[in-house]
Short mmCIF file of C-alpha atoms in Angstrom, two decimals:
data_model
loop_
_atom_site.label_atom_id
_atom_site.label_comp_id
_atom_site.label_asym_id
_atom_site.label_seq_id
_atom_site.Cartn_x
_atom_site.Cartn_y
_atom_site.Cartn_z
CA UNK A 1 -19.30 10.80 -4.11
CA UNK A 2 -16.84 12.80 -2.04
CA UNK A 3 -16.25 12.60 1.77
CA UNK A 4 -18.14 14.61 4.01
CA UNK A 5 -16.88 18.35 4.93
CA UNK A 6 -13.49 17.92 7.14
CA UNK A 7 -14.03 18.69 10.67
CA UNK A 8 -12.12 21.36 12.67
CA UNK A 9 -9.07 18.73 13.25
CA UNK A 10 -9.07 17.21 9.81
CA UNK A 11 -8.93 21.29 8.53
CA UNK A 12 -5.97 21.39 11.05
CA UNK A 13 -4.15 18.30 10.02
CA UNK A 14 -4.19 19.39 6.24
CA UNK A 15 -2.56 22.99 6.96
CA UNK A 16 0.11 21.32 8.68
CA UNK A 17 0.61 18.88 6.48
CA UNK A 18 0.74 21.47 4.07
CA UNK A 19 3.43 23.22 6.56
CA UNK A 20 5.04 19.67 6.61
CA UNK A 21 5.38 19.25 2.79
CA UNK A 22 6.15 22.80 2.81
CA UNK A 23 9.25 22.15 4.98
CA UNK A 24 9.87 18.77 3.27
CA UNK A 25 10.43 20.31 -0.15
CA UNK A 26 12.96 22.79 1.58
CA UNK A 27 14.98 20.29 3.00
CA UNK A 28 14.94 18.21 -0.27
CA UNK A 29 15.99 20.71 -2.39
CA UNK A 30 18.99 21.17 -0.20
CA UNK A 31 19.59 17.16 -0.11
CA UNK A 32 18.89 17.60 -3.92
CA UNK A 33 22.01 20.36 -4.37
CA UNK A 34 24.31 18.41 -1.70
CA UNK A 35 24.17 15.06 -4.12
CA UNK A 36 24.59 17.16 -7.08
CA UNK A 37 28.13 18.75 -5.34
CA UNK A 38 29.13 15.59 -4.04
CA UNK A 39 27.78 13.65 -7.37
CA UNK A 40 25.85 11.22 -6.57
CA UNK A 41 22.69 10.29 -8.55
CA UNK A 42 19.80 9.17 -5.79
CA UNK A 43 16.48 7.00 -7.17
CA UNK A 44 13.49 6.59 -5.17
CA UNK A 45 11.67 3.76 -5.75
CA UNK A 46 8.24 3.19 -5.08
CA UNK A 47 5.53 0.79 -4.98
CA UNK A 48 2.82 -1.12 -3.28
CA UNK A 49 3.89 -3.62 -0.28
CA UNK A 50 5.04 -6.47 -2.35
CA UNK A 51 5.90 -5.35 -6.43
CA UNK A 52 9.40 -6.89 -5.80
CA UNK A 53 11.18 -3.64 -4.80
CA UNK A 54 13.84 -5.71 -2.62
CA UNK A 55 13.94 -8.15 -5.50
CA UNK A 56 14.72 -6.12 -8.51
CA UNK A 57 17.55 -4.44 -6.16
CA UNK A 58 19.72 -7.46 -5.17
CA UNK A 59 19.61 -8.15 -9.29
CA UNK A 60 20.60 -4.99 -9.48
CA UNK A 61 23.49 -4.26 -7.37
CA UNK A 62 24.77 -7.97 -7.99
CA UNK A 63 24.87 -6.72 -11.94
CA UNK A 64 25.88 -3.43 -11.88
CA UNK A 65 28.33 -3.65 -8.97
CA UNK A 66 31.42 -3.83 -11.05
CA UNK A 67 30.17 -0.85 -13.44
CA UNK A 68 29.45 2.21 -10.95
CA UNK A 69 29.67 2.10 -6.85
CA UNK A 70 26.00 1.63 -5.45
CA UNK A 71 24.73 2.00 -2.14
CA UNK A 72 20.99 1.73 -0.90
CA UNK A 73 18.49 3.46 2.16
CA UNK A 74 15.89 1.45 2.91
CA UNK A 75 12.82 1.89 4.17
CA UNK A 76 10.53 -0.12 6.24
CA UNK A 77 7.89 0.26 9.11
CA UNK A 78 9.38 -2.54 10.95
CA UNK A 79 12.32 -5.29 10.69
CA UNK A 80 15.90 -5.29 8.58
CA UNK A 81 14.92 -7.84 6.85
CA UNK A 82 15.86 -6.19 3.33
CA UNK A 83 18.58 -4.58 5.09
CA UNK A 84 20.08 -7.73 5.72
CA UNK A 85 18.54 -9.53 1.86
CA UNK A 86 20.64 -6.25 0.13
CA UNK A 87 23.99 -6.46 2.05
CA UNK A 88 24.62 -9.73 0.32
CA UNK A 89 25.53 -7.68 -2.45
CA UNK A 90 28.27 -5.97 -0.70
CA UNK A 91 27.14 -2.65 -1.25
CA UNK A 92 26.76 -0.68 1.75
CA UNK A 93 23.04 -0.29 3.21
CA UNK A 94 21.14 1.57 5.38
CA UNK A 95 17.89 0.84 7.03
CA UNK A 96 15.32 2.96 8.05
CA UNK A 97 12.50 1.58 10.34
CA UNK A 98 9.76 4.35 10.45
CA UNK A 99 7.45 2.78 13.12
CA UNK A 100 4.27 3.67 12.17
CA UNK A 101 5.43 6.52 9.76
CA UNK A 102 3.78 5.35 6.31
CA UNK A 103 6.31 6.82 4.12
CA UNK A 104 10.32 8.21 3.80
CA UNK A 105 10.87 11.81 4.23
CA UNK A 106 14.13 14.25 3.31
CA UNK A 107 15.18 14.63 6.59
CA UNK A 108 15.11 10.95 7.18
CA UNK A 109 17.34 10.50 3.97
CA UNK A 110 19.88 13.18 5.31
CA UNK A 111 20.35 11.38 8.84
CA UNK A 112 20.84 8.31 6.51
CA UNK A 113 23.86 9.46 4.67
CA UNK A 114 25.04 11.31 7.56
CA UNK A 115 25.61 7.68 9.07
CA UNK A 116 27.35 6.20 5.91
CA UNK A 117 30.39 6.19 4.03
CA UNK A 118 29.56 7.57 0.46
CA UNK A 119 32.70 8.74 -0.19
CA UNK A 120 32.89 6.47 -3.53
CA UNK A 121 29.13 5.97 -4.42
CA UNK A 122 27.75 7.37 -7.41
CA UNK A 123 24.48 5.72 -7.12
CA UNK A 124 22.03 5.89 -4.60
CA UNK A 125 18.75 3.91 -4.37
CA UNK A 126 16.17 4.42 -1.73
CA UNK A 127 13.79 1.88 -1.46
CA UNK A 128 10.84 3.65 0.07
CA UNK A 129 8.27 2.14 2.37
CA UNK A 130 5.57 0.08 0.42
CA UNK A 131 2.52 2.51 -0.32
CA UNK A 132 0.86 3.70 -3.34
CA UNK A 133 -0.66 6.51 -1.61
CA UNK A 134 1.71 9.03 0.86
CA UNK A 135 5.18 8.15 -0.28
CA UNK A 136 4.06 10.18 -3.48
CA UNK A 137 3.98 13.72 -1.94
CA UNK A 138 7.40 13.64 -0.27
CA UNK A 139 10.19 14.71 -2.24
CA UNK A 140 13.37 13.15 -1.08
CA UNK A 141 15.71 15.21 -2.93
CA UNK A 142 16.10 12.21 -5.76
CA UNK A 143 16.91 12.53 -9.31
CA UNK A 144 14.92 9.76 -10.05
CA UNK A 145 11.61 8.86 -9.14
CA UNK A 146 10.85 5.07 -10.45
CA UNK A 147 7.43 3.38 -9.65
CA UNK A 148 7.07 -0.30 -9.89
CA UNK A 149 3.91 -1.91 -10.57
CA UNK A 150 3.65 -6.24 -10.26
CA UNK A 151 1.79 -7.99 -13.22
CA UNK A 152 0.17 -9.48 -10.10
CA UNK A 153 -1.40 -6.46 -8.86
CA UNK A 154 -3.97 -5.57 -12.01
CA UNK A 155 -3.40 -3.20 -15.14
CA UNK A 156 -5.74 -0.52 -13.03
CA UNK A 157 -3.25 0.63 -10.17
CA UNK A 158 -2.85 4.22 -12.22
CA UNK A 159 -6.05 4.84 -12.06
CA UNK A 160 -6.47 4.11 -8.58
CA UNK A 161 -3.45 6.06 -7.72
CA UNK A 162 -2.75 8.97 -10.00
CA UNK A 163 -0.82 11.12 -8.03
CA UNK A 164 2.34 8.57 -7.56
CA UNK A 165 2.40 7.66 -11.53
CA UNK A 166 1.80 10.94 -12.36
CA UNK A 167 5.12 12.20 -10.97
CA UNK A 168 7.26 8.79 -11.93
CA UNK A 169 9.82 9.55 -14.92
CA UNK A 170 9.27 5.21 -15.52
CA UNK A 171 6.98 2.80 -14.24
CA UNK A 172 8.94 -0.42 -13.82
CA UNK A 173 6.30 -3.43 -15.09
CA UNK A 174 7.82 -5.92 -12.70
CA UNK A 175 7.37 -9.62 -12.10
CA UNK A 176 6.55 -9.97 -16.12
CA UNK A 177 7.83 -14.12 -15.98
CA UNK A 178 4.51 -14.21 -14.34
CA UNK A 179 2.54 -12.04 -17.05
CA UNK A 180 0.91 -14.75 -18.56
CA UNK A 181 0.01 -17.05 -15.21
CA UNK A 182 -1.72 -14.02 -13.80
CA UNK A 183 -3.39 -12.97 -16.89
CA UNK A 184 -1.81 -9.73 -17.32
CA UNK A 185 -3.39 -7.68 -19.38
CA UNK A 186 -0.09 -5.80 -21.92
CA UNK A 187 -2.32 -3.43 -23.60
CA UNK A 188 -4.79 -2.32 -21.21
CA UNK A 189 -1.59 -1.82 -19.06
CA UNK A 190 -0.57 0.02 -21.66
CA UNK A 191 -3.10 2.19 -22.59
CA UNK A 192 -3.76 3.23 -18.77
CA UNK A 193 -0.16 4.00 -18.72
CA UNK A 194 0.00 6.52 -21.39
CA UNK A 195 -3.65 7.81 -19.96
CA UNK A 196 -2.10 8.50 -16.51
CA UNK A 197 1.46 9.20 -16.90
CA UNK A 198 1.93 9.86 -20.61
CA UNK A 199 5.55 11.01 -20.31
CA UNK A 200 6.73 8.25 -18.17
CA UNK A 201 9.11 5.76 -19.73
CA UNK A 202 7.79 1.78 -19.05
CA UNK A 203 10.34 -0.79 -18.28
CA UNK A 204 9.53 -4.88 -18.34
CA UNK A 205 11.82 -6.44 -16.28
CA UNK A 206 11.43 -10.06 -14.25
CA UNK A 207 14.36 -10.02 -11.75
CA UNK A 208 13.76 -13.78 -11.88
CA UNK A 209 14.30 -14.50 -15.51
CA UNK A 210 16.43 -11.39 -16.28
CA UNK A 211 13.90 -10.14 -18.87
CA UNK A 212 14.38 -6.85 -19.50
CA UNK A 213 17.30 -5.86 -16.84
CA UNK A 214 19.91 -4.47 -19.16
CA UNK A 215 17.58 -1.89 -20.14
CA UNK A 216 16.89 -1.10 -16.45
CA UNK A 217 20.47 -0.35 -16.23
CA UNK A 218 20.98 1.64 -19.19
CA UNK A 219 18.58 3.74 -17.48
CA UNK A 220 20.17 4.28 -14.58
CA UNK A 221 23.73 4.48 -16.45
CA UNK A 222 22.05 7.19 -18.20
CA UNK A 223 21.11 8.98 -15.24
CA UNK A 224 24.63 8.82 -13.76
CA UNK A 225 25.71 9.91 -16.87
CA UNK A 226 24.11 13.65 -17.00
CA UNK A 227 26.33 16.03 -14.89
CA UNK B 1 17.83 3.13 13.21
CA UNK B 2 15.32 5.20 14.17
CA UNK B 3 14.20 8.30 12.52
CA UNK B 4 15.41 11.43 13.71
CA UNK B 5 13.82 13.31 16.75
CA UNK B 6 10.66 15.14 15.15
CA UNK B 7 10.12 18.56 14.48
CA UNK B 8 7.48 20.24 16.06
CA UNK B 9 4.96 20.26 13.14
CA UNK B 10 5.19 16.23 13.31
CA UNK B 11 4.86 16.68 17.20
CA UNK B 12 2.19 18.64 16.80
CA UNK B 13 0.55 16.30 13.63
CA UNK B 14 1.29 13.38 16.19
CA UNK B 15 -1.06 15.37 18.80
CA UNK B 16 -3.80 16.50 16.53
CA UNK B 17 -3.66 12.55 14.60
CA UNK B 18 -4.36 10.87 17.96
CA UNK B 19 -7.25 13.65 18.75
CA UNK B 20 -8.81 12.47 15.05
CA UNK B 21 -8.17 9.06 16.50
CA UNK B 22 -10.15 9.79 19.47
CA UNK B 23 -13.06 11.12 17.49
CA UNK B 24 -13.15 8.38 15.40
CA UNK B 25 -13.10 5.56 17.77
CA UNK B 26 -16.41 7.47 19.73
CA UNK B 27 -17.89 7.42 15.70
CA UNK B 28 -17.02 4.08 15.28
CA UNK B 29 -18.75 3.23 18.84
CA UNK B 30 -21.96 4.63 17.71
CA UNK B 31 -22.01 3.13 14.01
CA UNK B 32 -21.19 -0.43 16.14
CA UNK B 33 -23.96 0.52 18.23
CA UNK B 34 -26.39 1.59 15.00
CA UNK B 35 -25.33 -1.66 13.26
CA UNK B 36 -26.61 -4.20 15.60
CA UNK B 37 -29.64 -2.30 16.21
CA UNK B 38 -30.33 -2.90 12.40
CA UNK B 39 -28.88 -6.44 12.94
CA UNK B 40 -26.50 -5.68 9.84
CA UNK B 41 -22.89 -7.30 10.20
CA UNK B 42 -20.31 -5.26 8.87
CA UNK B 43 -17.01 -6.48 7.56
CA UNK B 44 -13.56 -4.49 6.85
CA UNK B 45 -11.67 -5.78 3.98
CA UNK B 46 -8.06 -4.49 4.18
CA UNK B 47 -4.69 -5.43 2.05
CA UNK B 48 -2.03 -3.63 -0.35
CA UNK B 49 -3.58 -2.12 -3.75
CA UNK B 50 -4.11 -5.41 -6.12
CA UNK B 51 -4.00 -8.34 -3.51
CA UNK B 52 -7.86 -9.18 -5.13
CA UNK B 53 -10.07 -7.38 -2.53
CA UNK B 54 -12.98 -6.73 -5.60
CA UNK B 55 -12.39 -10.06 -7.37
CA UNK B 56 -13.20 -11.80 -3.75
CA UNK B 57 -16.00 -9.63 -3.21
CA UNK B 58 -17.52 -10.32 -7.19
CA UNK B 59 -17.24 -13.90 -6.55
CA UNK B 60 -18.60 -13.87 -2.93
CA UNK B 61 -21.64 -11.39 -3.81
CA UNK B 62 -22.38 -13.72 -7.01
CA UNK B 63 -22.25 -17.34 -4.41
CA UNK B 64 -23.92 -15.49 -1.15
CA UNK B 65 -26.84 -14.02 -2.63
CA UNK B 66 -29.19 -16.26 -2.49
CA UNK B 67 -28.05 -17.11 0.72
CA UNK B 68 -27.87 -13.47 2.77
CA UNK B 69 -28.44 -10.18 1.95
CA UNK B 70 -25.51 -8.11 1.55
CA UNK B 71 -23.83 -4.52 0.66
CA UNK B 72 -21.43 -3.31 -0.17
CA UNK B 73 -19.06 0.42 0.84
CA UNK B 74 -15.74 0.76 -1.37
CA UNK B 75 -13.10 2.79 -1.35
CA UNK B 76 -10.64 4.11 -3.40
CA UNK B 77 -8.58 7.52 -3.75
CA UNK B 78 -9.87 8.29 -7.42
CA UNK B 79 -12.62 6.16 -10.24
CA UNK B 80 -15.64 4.54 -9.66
CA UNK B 81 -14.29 1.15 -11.02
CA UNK B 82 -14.43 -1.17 -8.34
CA UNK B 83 -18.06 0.49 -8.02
CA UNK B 84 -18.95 -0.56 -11.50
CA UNK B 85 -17.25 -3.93 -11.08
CA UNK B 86 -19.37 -4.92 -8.14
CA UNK B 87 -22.61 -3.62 -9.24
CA UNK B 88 -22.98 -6.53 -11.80
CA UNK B 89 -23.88 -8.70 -8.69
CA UNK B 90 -26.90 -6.80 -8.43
CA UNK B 91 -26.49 -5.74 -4.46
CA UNK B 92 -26.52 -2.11 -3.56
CA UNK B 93 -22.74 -0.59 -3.81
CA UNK B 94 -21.78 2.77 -2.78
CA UNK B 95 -18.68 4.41 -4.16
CA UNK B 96 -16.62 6.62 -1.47
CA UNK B 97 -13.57 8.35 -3.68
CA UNK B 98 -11.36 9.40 -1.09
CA UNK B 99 -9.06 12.06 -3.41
CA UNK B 100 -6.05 11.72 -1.12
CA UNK B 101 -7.04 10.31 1.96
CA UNK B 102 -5.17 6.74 2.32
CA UNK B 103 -7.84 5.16 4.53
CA UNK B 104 -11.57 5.18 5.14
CA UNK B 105 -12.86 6.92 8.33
CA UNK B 106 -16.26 6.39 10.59
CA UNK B 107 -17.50 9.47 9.26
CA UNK B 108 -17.14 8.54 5.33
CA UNK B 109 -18.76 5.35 6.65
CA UNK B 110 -21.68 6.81 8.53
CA UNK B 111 -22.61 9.17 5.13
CA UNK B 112 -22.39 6.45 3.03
CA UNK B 113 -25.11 4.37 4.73
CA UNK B 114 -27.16 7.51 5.37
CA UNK B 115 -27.65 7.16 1.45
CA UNK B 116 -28.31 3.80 0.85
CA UNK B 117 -31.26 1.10 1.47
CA UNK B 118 -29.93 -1.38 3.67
CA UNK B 119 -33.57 -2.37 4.99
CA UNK B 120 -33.09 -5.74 4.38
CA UNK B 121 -29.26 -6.03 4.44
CA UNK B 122 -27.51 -8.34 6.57
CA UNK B 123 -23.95 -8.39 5.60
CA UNK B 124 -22.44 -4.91 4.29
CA UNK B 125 -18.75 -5.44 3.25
CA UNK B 126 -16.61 -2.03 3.55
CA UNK B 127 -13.59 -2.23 0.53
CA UNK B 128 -11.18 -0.12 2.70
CA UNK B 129 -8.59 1.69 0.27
CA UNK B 130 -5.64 -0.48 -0.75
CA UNK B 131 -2.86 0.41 1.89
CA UNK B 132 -1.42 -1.82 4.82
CA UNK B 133 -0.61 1.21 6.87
CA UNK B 134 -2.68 3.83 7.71
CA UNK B 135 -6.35 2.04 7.69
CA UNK B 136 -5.21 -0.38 10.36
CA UNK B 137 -5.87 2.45 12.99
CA UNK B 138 -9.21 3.78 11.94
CA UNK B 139 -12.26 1.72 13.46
CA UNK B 140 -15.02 1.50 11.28
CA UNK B 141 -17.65 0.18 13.36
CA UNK B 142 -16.91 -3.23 11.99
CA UNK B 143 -17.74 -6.43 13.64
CA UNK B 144 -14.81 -8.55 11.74
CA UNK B 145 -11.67 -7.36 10.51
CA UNK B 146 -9.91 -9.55 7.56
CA UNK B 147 -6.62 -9.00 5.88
CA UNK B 148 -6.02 -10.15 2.45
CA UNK B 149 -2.54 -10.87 1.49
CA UNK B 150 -2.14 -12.76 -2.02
CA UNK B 151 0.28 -15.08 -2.29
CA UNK B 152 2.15 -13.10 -5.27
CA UNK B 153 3.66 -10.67 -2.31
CA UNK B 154 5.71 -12.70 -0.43
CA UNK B 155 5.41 -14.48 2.76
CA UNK B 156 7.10 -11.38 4.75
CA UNK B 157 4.45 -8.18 4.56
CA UNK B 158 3.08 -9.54 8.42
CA UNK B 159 6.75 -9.15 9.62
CA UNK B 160 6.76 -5.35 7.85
CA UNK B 161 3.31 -4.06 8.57
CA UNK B 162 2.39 -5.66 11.97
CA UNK B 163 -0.18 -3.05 12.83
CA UNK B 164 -2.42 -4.44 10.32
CA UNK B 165 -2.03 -8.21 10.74
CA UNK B 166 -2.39 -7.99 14.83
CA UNK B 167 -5.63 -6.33 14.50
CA UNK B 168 -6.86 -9.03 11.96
CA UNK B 169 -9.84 -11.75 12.95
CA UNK B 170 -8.62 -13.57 9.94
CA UNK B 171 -5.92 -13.34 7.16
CA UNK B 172 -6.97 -14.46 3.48
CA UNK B 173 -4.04 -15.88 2.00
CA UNK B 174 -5.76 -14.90 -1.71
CA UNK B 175 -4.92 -16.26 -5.08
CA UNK B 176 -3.62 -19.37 -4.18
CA UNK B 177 -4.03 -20.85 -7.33
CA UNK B 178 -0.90 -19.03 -8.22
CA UNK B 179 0.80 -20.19 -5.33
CA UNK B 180 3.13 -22.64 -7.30
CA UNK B 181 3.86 -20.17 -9.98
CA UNK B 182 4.77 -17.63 -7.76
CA UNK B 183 7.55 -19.81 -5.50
CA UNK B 184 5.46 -19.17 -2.72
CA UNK B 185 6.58 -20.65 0.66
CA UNK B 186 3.32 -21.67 2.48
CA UNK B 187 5.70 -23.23 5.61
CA UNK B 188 7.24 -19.51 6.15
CA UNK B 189 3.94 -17.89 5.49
CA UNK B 190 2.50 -19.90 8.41
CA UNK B 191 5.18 -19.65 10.76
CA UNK B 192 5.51 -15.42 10.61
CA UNK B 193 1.72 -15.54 10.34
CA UNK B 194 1.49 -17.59 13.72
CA UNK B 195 4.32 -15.00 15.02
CA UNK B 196 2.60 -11.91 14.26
CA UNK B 197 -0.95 -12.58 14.63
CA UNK B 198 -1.63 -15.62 16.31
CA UNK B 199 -5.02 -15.40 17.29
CA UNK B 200 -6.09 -14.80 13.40
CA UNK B 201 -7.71 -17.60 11.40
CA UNK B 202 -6.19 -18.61 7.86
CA UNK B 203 -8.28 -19.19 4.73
CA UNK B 204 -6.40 -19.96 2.04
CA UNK B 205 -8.38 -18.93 -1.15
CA UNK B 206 -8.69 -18.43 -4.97
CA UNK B 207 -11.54 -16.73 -6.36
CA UNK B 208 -10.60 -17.51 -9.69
CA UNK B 209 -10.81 -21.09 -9.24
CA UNK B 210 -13.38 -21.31 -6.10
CA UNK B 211 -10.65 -22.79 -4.04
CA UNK B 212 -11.54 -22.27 0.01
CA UNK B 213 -14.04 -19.79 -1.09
CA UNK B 214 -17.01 -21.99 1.05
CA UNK B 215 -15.27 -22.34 4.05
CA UNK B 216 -14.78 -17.80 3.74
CA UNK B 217 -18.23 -18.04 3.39
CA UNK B 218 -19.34 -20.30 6.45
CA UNK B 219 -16.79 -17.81 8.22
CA UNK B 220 -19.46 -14.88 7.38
CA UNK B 221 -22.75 -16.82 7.62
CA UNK B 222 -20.88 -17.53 11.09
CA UNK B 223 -21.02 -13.75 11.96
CA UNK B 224 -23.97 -12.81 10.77
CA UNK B 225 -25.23 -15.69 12.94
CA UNK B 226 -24.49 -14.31 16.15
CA UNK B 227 -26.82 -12.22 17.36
#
């Protein structure tokens, strides 16, 4: 069953959020050709509120620090609190606190660099603000676009929301130490998976255990890698 | 750091969101006003995609049948699962499929009642989409408000989404049978719980096991008590 017919001010609201994406895309696409020039390689990575996001970065730039220079924008309605979890790493990190803005957009990623010093970084992560729904739509000029999904959360999150798995180049299975407490279901995950998003690459990683990190890497070492 | 000064489309989206606002709160007035004419107590369900708002609902439809007459409204951007999950139960359930609107509205609300029997209903739960921004703002004429937050998602999300937890009657800490697995700390979920929102009950619960899942239910007989 669909919602009833928009009134006047929902019509309203979609053309200029049309207008809004419209000028979103534009100022990715020059974000998009100003990381190319100065190359760095920029990941967005998505996910519900909770998929372990924050987690799977400390791991991350704790591992990979010594093998390319990292730096991370993060995103959050309210509070530094992974701010201030990621700068343990030593990596330098910027956060963004949107308010009630559900979602990053480009020309809250430029005023972000703008403030720090890339000069050496070749890899950017921007952890976006935890949503399944309107972070999809809003290109933020990255390279990568890599959605996380918990064991926790249920093998039906594609489903539910298409549009952000349609448009990830990997799905990140995270939290897998707990696959088997939770009753994770690996091959109706599976099969949803290649339903949904049939080109996207999985990853199974636990940033606990370790399980499955080294691939995570190779995939962004790949990424860095291109031109 | 704040985002950057807006652009007048968001200026103008800012102006035209808090006109929707407006026009939803009057909806939501009259379905509030419709509902206790029909002496039906309505309850919004509300956490991130996959913190168990269907499994809680199977479980409590299954226990409180015999007990109350109850409904049920779900949302959900795309499918008919949660639909199809809940019909089992045998109460009436009505599908809303949002496409991609990230919240339910009064108006969705209002339709989807129009089209069922709720003669002898007493209790109609309303499954708002899975999102811990944007449906803390919309009213839907409910008379209790609860926030599920399962213990797989770490003790912070009130910190990061206020909004949603200081509008909350009651927080459902949900699958707390995984609480040990998990690492989670119940001592620092308390404590930023009684921060953020300290006028909301706590039920701790697991409706796989049945844990605290009659003391949520003499919370709702409680409502639909009053007159």
């Amino acid at each position: 069953v669909n919602p009833p017919s928009p009134p006047r001010e929902t019509r309203r609201t979609v053309e200029i959020r049309q207008a809004i994406l419209r000028k979103n895309d534009a100022h990715a696409a020059r974000l998009r050709q100003m990381f190319r020039q100065r190359g760095i390689h920029v990941v967005n990575l998505l996910s519900s509120p909770g998929s372990g996001k924050t987690m799977l970065l400390q791991r991350t730039l704790t591992d990979l620090a010594d093998r390319i220079p990292c730096a991370v924008v993060v995103g959050d309605l309210a509070t530094d609190n992974d701010a201030r979890r990621l700068r343990a790493s030593g990596v330098p990190v910027h956060q963004i606190t949107t308010g009630t803005v559900c979602h990053l957009e480009a020309n809250m990623i430029e005023q972000a660099v703008a403030e720090m010093d890339l000069r050496d970084v070749r890899l950017l992560f921007v952890e976006n603000v935890g949503n399944l729904v309107c972070p999809a739509v809003y290109d933020l000029g990255e390279e990568g676009r890599f959605v996380l999904m918990s064991v926790c959360e249920g093998e039906d999150k594609p489903l539910k929301y298409p549009r952000i798995f349609k448009t990830a180049d990997a799905v990140l299975l995270t939290k897998m130490d707990l696959a088997d407490a939770v009753g994770f279901d690996h091959s109706t995950a599976m099969r949803i998976l290649a339903e949904v998003a049939p080109d996207a690459e999985v990853l199974e990683v636990s940033a606990r255990t370790g399980m499955g990190m080294e691939a995570w890497y190779d995939r962004l070492l790949k990424l860095t890698a291109s031109p």
